[in-house]
């Protein structure tokens, strides 16, 4: 899709040149790694901590299709004993380990929490196993459970990578500062 914007002062027939931008509504492209990172509204990395008690990436729009990852009981194992995903984070505080963002908890106190984070380590990510996912899934929507009183991040970015080293920012999303689930896409 292409968006075109022009500025015009009321009562004046003078109009600015058009500024255009294009965007793709197909969702996050298939990538081996998907990372969520704390950012500000312009997408700049921030140390404003994240606290996530439920995070899911869905293959369809409006939280439909298949959700990824499955319910995790450790950073590498789901409730069925499968090792299809590897969950890592740049930092975590105490017992608030990374996989807790993906354990389908309904408690805002059973979470991954990046308390005392820095701009460099304020992220959590999912790696899709190459055997189970020869082609990683395309992401169409996101479900995000924000720990409002323990998360001072105002926005998060979704980043993707095929090698786990070089990440591309795919979108910036505003967070509601309360203990609620938000749906994006």
PDB file of N, CA and C in Angstrom, residues 104-180:
ATOM      1  N   UNK A 104       1.713 -19.293  28.820  1.00  0.00           N
ATOM      2  CA  UNK A 104       0.251 -19.110  28.814  1.00  0.00           C
ATOM      3  C   UNK A 104      -0.313 -18.836  30.202  1.00  0.00           C
ATOM      4  N   UNK A 105       0.474 -18.230  31.040  1.00  0.00           N
ATOM      5  CA  UNK A 105      -0.004 -17.877  32.360  1.00  0.00           C
ATOM      6  C   UNK A 105      -1.090 -16.810  32.255  1.00  0.00           C
ATOM      7  N   UNK A 106      -2.006 -16.865  33.172  1.00  0.00           N
ATOM      8  CA  UNK A 106      -3.011 -15.801  33.259  1.00  0.00           C
ATOM      9  C   UNK A 106      -2.693 -14.876  34.430  1.00  0.00           C
ATOM     10  N   UNK A 107      -1.559 -15.076  35.067  1.00  0.00           N
ATOM     11  CA  UNK A 107      -1.138 -14.251  36.193  1.00  0.00           C
ATOM     12  C   UNK A 107      -0.068 -13.269  35.751  1.00  0.00           C
ATOM     13  N   UNK A 108      -0.261 -12.008  36.048  1.00  0.00           N
ATOM     14  CA  UNK A 108       0.736 -11.008  35.696  1.00  0.00           C
ATOM     15  C   UNK A 108       2.011 -11.156  36.528  1.00  0.00           C
ATOM     16  N   UNK A 109       2.012 -12.015  37.534  1.00  0.00           N
ATOM     17  CA  UNK A 109       3.193 -12.210  38.365  1.00  0.00           C
ATOM     18  C   UNK A 109       4.006 -13.437  37.953  1.00  0.00           C
ATOM     19  N   UNK A 110       3.560 -14.161  36.950  1.00  0.00           N
ATOM     20  CA  UNK A 110       4.263 -15.321  36.407  1.00  0.00           C
ATOM     21  C   UNK A 110       4.745 -14.904  35.028  1.00  0.00           C
ATOM     22  N   UNK A 111       5.921 -14.276  34.972  1.00  0.00           N
ATOM     23  CA  UNK A 111       6.321 -13.567  33.773  1.00  0.00           C
ATOM     24  C   UNK A 111       7.820 -13.563  33.563  1.00  0.00           C
ATOM     25  N   UNK A 112       8.217 -13.104  32.361  1.00  0.00           N
ATOM     26  CA  UNK A 112       9.609 -12.719  32.106  1.00  0.00           C
ATOM     27  C   UNK A 112       9.694 -11.238  32.434  1.00  0.00           C
ATOM     28  N   UNK A 113      10.734 -10.865  33.201  1.00  0.00           N
ATOM     29  CA  UNK A 113      10.869  -9.479  33.624  1.00  0.00           C
ATOM     30  C   UNK A 113      12.314  -9.042  33.451  1.00  0.00           C
ATOM     31  N   UNK A 114      12.504  -7.944  32.758  1.00  0.00           N
ATOM     32  CA  UNK A 114      13.840  -7.422  32.476  1.00  0.00           C
ATOM     33  C   UNK A 114      14.166  -6.241  33.386  1.00  0.00           C
ATOM     34  N   UNK A 115      13.943  -6.409  34.673  1.00  0.00           N
ATOM     35  CA  UNK A 115      14.258  -5.357  35.636  1.00  0.00           C
ATOM     36  C   UNK A 115      15.759  -5.074  35.586  1.00  0.00           C
ATOM     37  N   UNK A 116      16.157  -3.804  35.705  1.00  0.00           N
ATOM     38  CA  UNK A 116      17.562  -3.369  35.674  1.00  0.00           C
ATOM     39  C   UNK A 116      18.220  -3.649  34.333  1.00  0.00           C
ATOM     40  N   UNK A 117      17.487  -3.477  33.276  1.00  0.00           N
ATOM     41  CA  UNK A 117      18.013  -3.750  31.946  1.00  0.00           C
ATOM     42  C   UNK A 117      18.773  -2.549  31.390  1.00  0.00           C
ATOM     43  N   UNK A 118      19.436  -2.745  30.258  1.00  0.00           N
ATOM     44  CA  UNK A 118      20.125  -1.678  29.536  1.00  0.00           C
ATOM     45  C   UNK A 118      19.552  -1.600  28.118  1.00  0.00           C
ATOM     46  N   UNK A 119      19.951  -0.611  27.363  1.00  0.00           N
ATOM     47  CA  UNK A 119      19.476  -0.531  25.973  1.00  0.00           C
ATOM     48  C   UNK A 119      19.959  -1.730  25.163  1.00  0.00           C
ATOM     49  N   UNK A 120      21.106  -2.267  25.509  1.00  0.00           N
ATOM     50  CA  UNK A 120      21.671  -3.382  24.740  1.00  0.00           C
ATOM     51  C   UNK A 120      20.988  -4.716  25.022  1.00  0.00           C
ATOM     52  N   UNK A 121      20.490  -4.922  26.252  1.00  0.00           N
ATOM     53  CA  UNK A 121      19.971  -6.257  26.590  1.00  0.00           C
ATOM     54  C   UNK A 121      18.478  -6.279  26.904  1.00  0.00           C
ATOM     55  N   UNK A 122      17.738  -5.301  26.440  1.00  0.00           N
ATOM     56  CA  UNK A 122      16.302  -5.182  26.723  1.00  0.00           C
ATOM     57  C   UNK A 122      15.486  -5.892  25.643  1.00  0.00           C
ATOM     58  N   UNK A 123      15.646  -7.203  25.550  1.00  0.00           N
ATOM     59  CA  UNK A 123      14.952  -7.967  24.514  1.00  0.00           C
ATOM     60  C   UNK A 123      14.709  -9.411  24.958  1.00  0.00           C
ATOM     61  N   UNK A 124      13.731 -10.025  24.263  1.00  0.00           N
ATOM     62  CA  UNK A 124      13.436 -11.451  24.402  1.00  0.00           C
ATOM     63  C   UNK A 124      13.172 -11.979  23.002  1.00  0.00           C
ATOM     64  N   UNK A 125      13.553 -13.232  22.741  1.00  0.00           N
ATOM     65  CA  UNK A 125      13.386 -13.752  21.383  1.00  0.00           C
ATOM     66  C   UNK A 125      13.034 -15.230  21.365  1.00  0.00           C
ATOM     67  N   UNK A 126      12.475 -15.620  20.229  1.00  0.00           N
ATOM     68  CA  UNK A 126      12.154 -17.010  19.922  1.00  0.00           C
ATOM     69  C   UNK A 126      12.968 -17.425  18.710  1.00  0.00           C
ATOM     70  N   UNK A 127      13.614 -18.580  18.815  1.00  0.00           N
ATOM     71  CA  UNK A 127      14.281 -19.191  17.656  1.00  0.00           C
ATOM     72  C   UNK A 127      13.470 -20.411  17.260  1.00  0.00           C
ATOM     73  N   UNK A 128      13.133 -20.500  15.977  1.00  0.00           N
ATOM     74  CA  UNK A 128      12.389 -21.643  15.455  1.00  0.00           C
ATOM     75  C   UNK A 128      13.371 -22.730  15.034  1.00  0.00           C
ATOM     76  N   UNK A 129      13.169 -23.950  15.543  1.00  0.00           N
ATOM     77  CA  UNK A 129      14.027 -25.083  15.216  1.00  0.00           C
ATOM     78  C   UNK A 129      13.999 -25.354  13.714  1.00  0.00           C
ATOM     79  N   UNK A 130      15.162 -25.515  13.111  1.00  0.00           N
ATOM     80  CA  UNK A 130      15.229 -25.683  11.652  1.00  0.00           C
ATOM     81  C   UNK A 130      14.733 -27.049  11.188  1.00  0.00           C
ATOM     82  N   UNK A 131      14.736 -28.052  12.061  1.00  0.00           N
ATOM     83  CA  UNK A 131      14.200 -29.363  11.690  1.00  0.00           C
ATOM     84  C   UNK A 131      12.681 -29.337  11.680  1.00  0.00           C
ATOM     85  N   UNK A 132      12.093 -28.807  12.734  1.00  0.00           N
ATOM     86  CA  UNK A 132      10.636 -28.721  12.834  1.00  0.00           C
ATOM     87  C   UNK A 132      10.075 -27.669  11.882  1.00  0.00           C
ATOM     88  N   UNK A 133      10.827 -26.611  11.664  1.00  0.00           N
ATOM     89  CA  UNK A 133      10.390 -25.497  10.808  1.00  0.00           C
ATOM     90  C   UNK A 133      11.434 -25.242   9.723  1.00  0.00           C
ATOM     91  N   UNK A 134      11.497 -26.108   8.685  1.00  0.00           N
ATOM     92  CA  UNK A 134      12.457 -25.852   7.603  1.00  0.00           C
ATOM     93  C   UNK A 134      12.246 -24.453   7.005  1.00  0.00           C
ATOM     94  N   UNK A 135      10.980 -24.055   6.932  1.00  0.00           N
ATOM     95  CA  UNK A 135      10.623 -22.675   6.589  1.00  0.00           C
ATOM     96  C   UNK A 135       9.887 -22.127   7.797  1.00  0.00           C
ATOM     97  N   UNK A 136      10.469 -21.137   8.463  1.00  0.00           N
ATOM     98  CA  UNK A 136       9.797 -20.587   9.648  1.00  0.00           C
ATOM     99  C   UNK A 136       8.442 -19.986   9.278  1.00  0.00           C
ATOM    100  N   UNK A 137       7.520 -19.939  10.229  1.00  0.00           N
ATOM    101  CA  UNK A 137       6.193 -19.394   9.939  1.00  0.00           C
ATOM    102  C   UNK A 137       6.222 -17.881   9.727  1.00  0.00           C
ATOM    103  N   UNK A 138       5.307 -17.405   8.899  1.00  0.00           N
ATOM    104  CA  UNK A 138       5.082 -15.972   8.752  1.00  0.00           C
ATOM    105  C   UNK A 138       4.138 -15.549   9.866  1.00  0.00           C
ATOM    106  N   UNK A 139       4.416 -14.414  10.483  1.00  0.00           N
ATOM    107  CA  UNK A 139       3.624 -13.951  11.620  1.00  0.00           C
ATOM    108  C   UNK A 139       2.607 -12.924  11.140  1.00  0.00           C
ATOM    109  N   UNK A 140       1.320 -13.166  11.439  1.00  0.00           N
ATOM    110  CA  UNK A 140       0.246 -12.277  11.017  1.00  0.00           C
ATOM    111  C   UNK A 140      -0.292 -11.387  12.127  1.00  0.00           C
ATOM    112  N   UNK A 141      -0.075 -11.760  13.394  1.00  0.00           N
ATOM    113  CA  UNK A 141      -0.558 -10.948  14.511  1.00  0.00           C
ATOM    114  C   UNK A 141       0.190 -11.344  15.787  1.00  0.00           C
ATOM    115  N   UNK A 142       0.035 -10.490  16.797  1.00  0.00           N
ATOM    116  CA  UNK A 142       0.751 -10.670  18.059  1.00  0.00           C
ATOM    117  C   UNK A 142      -0.228 -10.486  19.220  1.00  0.00           C
ATOM    118  N   UNK A 143      -0.066 -11.328  20.234  1.00  0.00           N
ATOM    119  CA  UNK A 143      -0.784 -11.185  21.506  1.00  0.00           C
ATOM    120  C   UNK A 143       0.264 -10.866  22.568  1.00  0.00           C
ATOM    121  N   UNK A 144       0.069  -9.790  23.313  1.00  0.00           N
ATOM    122  CA  UNK A 144       1.091  -9.290  24.236  1.00  0.00           C
ATOM    123  C   UNK A 144       0.465  -8.978  25.585  1.00  0.00           C
ATOM    124  N   UNK A 145       0.847  -9.720  26.628  1.00  0.00           N
ATOM    125  CA  UNK A 145       0.398  -9.465  27.993  1.00  0.00           C
ATOM    126  C   UNK A 145       1.425  -8.624  28.723  1.00  0.00           C
ATOM    127  N   UNK A 146       1.105  -7.366  28.966  1.00  0.00           N
ATOM    128  CA  UNK A 146       2.036  -6.407  29.556  1.00  0.00           C
ATOM    129  C   UNK A 146       1.866  -6.322  31.069  1.00  0.00           C
ATOM    130  N   UNK A 147       2.975  -6.441  31.787  1.00  0.00           N
ATOM    131  CA  UNK A 147       2.986  -6.257  33.238  1.00  0.00           C
ATOM    132  C   UNK A 147       3.117  -4.763  33.495  1.00  0.00           C
ATOM    133  N   UNK A 148       1.999  -4.086  33.551  1.00  0.00           N
ATOM    134  CA  UNK A 148       1.962  -2.635  33.593  1.00  0.00           C
ATOM    135  C   UNK A 148       2.716  -2.001  34.730  1.00  0.00           C
ATOM    136  N   UNK A 149       2.557  -2.495  35.948  1.00  0.00           N
ATOM    137  CA  UNK A 149       3.223  -1.860  37.079  1.00  0.00           C
ATOM    138  C   UNK A 149       4.708  -2.192  37.145  1.00  0.00           C
ATOM    139  N   UNK A 150       5.153  -3.185  36.412  1.00  0.00           N
ATOM    140  CA  UNK A 150       6.570  -3.564  36.416  1.00  0.00           C
ATOM    141  C   UNK A 150       7.263  -3.324  35.106  1.00  0.00           C
ATOM    142  N   UNK A 151       6.546  -2.771  34.156  1.00  0.00           N
ATOM    143  CA  UNK A 151       7.115  -2.491  32.836  1.00  0.00           C
ATOM    144  C   UNK A 151       6.986  -0.997  32.589  1.00  0.00           C
ATOM    145  N   UNK A 152       8.112  -0.324  32.421  1.00  0.00           N
ATOM    146  CA  UNK A 152       8.020   1.106  32.137  1.00  0.00           C
ATOM    147  C   UNK A 152       8.305   1.432  30.672  1.00  0.00           C
ATOM    148  N   UNK A 153       8.381   0.415  29.835  1.00  0.00           N
ATOM    149  CA  UNK A 153       8.522   0.636  28.392  1.00  0.00           C
ATOM    150  C   UNK A 153       7.203   1.165  27.835  1.00  0.00           C
ATOM    151  N   UNK A 154       7.266   2.131  26.968  1.00  0.00           N
ATOM    152  CA  UNK A 154       6.062   2.683  26.349  1.00  0.00           C
ATOM    153  C   UNK A 154       5.758   2.007  25.012  1.00  0.00           C
ATOM    154  N   UNK A 155       6.786   1.396  24.411  1.00  0.00           N
ATOM    155  CA  UNK A 155       6.640   0.755  23.104  1.00  0.00           C
ATOM    156  C   UNK A 155       7.538  -0.480  23.045  1.00  0.00           C
ATOM    157  N   UNK A 156       7.211  -1.363  22.134  1.00  0.00           N
ATOM    158  CA  UNK A 156       8.120  -2.456  21.819  1.00  0.00           C
ATOM    159  C   UNK A 156       8.250  -2.547  20.312  1.00  0.00           C
ATOM    160  N   UNK A 157       9.366  -3.089  19.881  1.00  0.00           N
ATOM    161  CA  UNK A 157       9.602  -3.315  18.454  1.00  0.00           C
ATOM    162  C   UNK A 157       9.680  -4.809  18.212  1.00  0.00           C
ATOM    163  N   UNK A 158       9.228  -5.235  17.039  1.00  0.00           N
ATOM    164  CA  UNK A 158       9.420  -6.608  16.590  1.00  0.00           C
ATOM    165  C   UNK A 158      10.567  -6.577  15.591  1.00  0.00           C
ATOM    166  N   UNK A 159      11.543  -7.438  15.837  1.00  0.00           N
ATOM    167  CA  UNK A 159      12.703  -7.552  14.960  1.00  0.00           C
ATOM    168  C   UNK A 159      12.829  -8.996  14.504  1.00  0.00           C
ATOM    169  N   UNK A 160      13.383  -9.192  13.306  1.00  0.00           N
ATOM    170  CA  UNK A 160      13.584 -10.545  12.792  1.00  0.00           C
ATOM    171  C   UNK A 160      15.016 -10.713  12.315  1.00  0.00           C
ATOM    172  N   UNK A 161      15.428 -11.983  12.275  1.00  0.00           N
ATOM    173  CA  UNK A 161      16.770 -12.317  11.811  1.00  0.00           C
ATOM    174  C   UNK A 161      16.774 -13.742  11.281  1.00  0.00           C
ATOM    175  N   UNK A 162      17.628 -13.998  10.324  1.00  0.00           N
ATOM    176  CA  UNK A 162      17.821 -15.363   9.850  1.00  0.00           C
ATOM    177  C   UNK A 162      19.052 -16.011  10.469  1.00  0.00           C
ATOM    178  N   UNK A 163      19.961 -15.185  11.014  1.00  0.00           N
ATOM    179  CA  UNK A 163      21.201 -15.729  11.566  1.00  0.00           C
ATOM    180  C   UNK A 163      21.363 -15.513  13.072  1.00  0.00           C
ATOM    181  N   UNK A 164      20.452 -14.781  13.712  1.00  0.00           N
ATOM    182  CA  UNK A 164      20.541 -14.528  15.144  1.00  0.00           C
ATOM    183  C   UNK A 164      21.527 -13.440  15.513  1.00  0.00           C
ATOM    184  N   UNK A 165      22.129 -12.792  14.513  1.00  0.00           N
ATOM    185  CA  UNK A 165      23.106 -11.740  14.765  1.00  0.00           C
ATOM    186  C   UNK A 165      22.645 -10.394  14.236  1.00  0.00           C
ATOM    187  N   UNK A 166      22.194 -10.381  12.998  1.00  0.00           N
ATOM    188  CA  UNK A 166      21.734  -9.154  12.354  1.00  0.00           C
ATOM    189  C   UNK A 166      20.220  -9.140  12.337  1.00  0.00           C
ATOM    190  N   UNK A 167      19.631  -8.141  13.029  1.00  0.00           N
ATOM    191  CA  UNK A 167      18.176  -8.051  13.153  1.00  0.00           C
ATOM    192  C   UNK A 167      17.649  -6.843  12.388  1.00  0.00           C
ATOM    193  N   UNK A 168      16.456  -7.011  11.809  1.00  0.00           N
ATOM    194  CA  UNK A 168      15.769  -5.942  11.094  1.00  0.00           C
ATOM    195  C   UNK A 168      14.496  -5.592  11.843  1.00  0.00           C
ATOM    196  N   UNK A 169      14.307  -4.306  12.129  1.00  0.00           N
ATOM    197  CA  UNK A 169      13.097  -3.868  12.823  1.00  0.00           C
ATOM    198  C   UNK A 169      11.917  -3.921  11.862  1.00  0.00           C
ATOM    199  N   UNK A 170      10.829  -4.577  12.278  1.00  0.00           N
ATOM    200  CA  UNK A 170       9.659  -4.783  11.412  1.00  0.00           C
ATOM    201  C   UNK A 170       8.446  -3.973  11.823  1.00  0.00           C
ATOM    202  N   UNK A 171       8.397  -3.470  13.048  1.00  0.00           N
ATOM    203  CA  UNK A 171       7.257  -2.672  13.487  1.00  0.00           C
ATOM    204  C   UNK A 171       7.452  -2.191  14.910  1.00  0.00           C
ATOM    205  N   UNK A 172       6.790  -1.079  15.237  1.00  0.00           N
ATOM    206  CA  UNK A 172       6.825  -0.492  16.573  1.00  0.00           C
ATOM    207  C   UNK A 172       5.388  -0.433  17.079  1.00  0.00           C
ATOM    208  N   UNK A 173       5.172  -0.854  18.316  1.00  0.00           N
ATOM    209  CA  UNK A 173       3.834  -0.962  18.868  1.00  0.00           C
ATOM    210  C   UNK A 173       3.772  -0.275  20.231  1.00  0.00           C
ATOM    211  N   UNK A 174       2.712   0.493  20.470  1.00  0.00           N
ATOM    212  CA  UNK A 174       2.526   1.212  21.738  1.00  0.00           C
ATOM    213  C   UNK A 174       1.931   0.281  22.782  1.00  0.00           C
ATOM    214  N   UNK A 175       2.414   0.393  23.996  1.00  0.00           N
ATOM    215  CA  UNK A 175       1.924  -0.418  25.105  1.00  0.00           C
ATOM    216  C   UNK A 175       0.992   0.386  25.996  1.00  0.00           C
ATOM    217  N   UNK A 176      -0.036  -0.276  26.487  1.00  0.00           N
ATOM    218  CA  UNK A 176      -0.920   0.298  27.497  1.00  0.00           C
ATOM    219  C   UNK A 176      -0.281   0.003  28.849  1.00  0.00           C
ATOM    220  N   UNK A 177      -0.190   1.001  29.697  1.00  0.00           N
ATOM    221  CA  UNK A 177       0.476   0.838  30.978  1.00  0.00           C
ATOM    222  C   UNK A 177      -0.474   0.271  32.037  1.00  0.00           C
ATOM    223  N   UNK A 178      -0.901  -0.950  31.811  1.00  0.00           N
ATOM    224  CA  UNK A 178      -1.660  -1.659  32.841  1.00  0.00           C
ATOM    225  C   UNK A 178      -1.527  -3.153  32.603  1.00  0.00           C
ATOM    226  N   UNK A 179      -2.018  -3.934  33.522  1.00  0.00           N
ATOM    227  CA  UNK A 179      -1.876  -5.387  33.430  1.00  0.00           C
ATOM    228  C   UNK A 179      -2.970  -5.934  32.518  1.00  0.00           C
ATOM    229  N   UNK A 180      -2.698  -5.883  31.223  1.00  0.00           N
ATOM    230  CA  UNK A 180      -3.709  -6.301  30.263  1.00  0.00           C
ATOM    231  C   UNK A 180      -3.042  -6.967  29.060  1.00  0.00           C
TER     232      UNK A 180
END
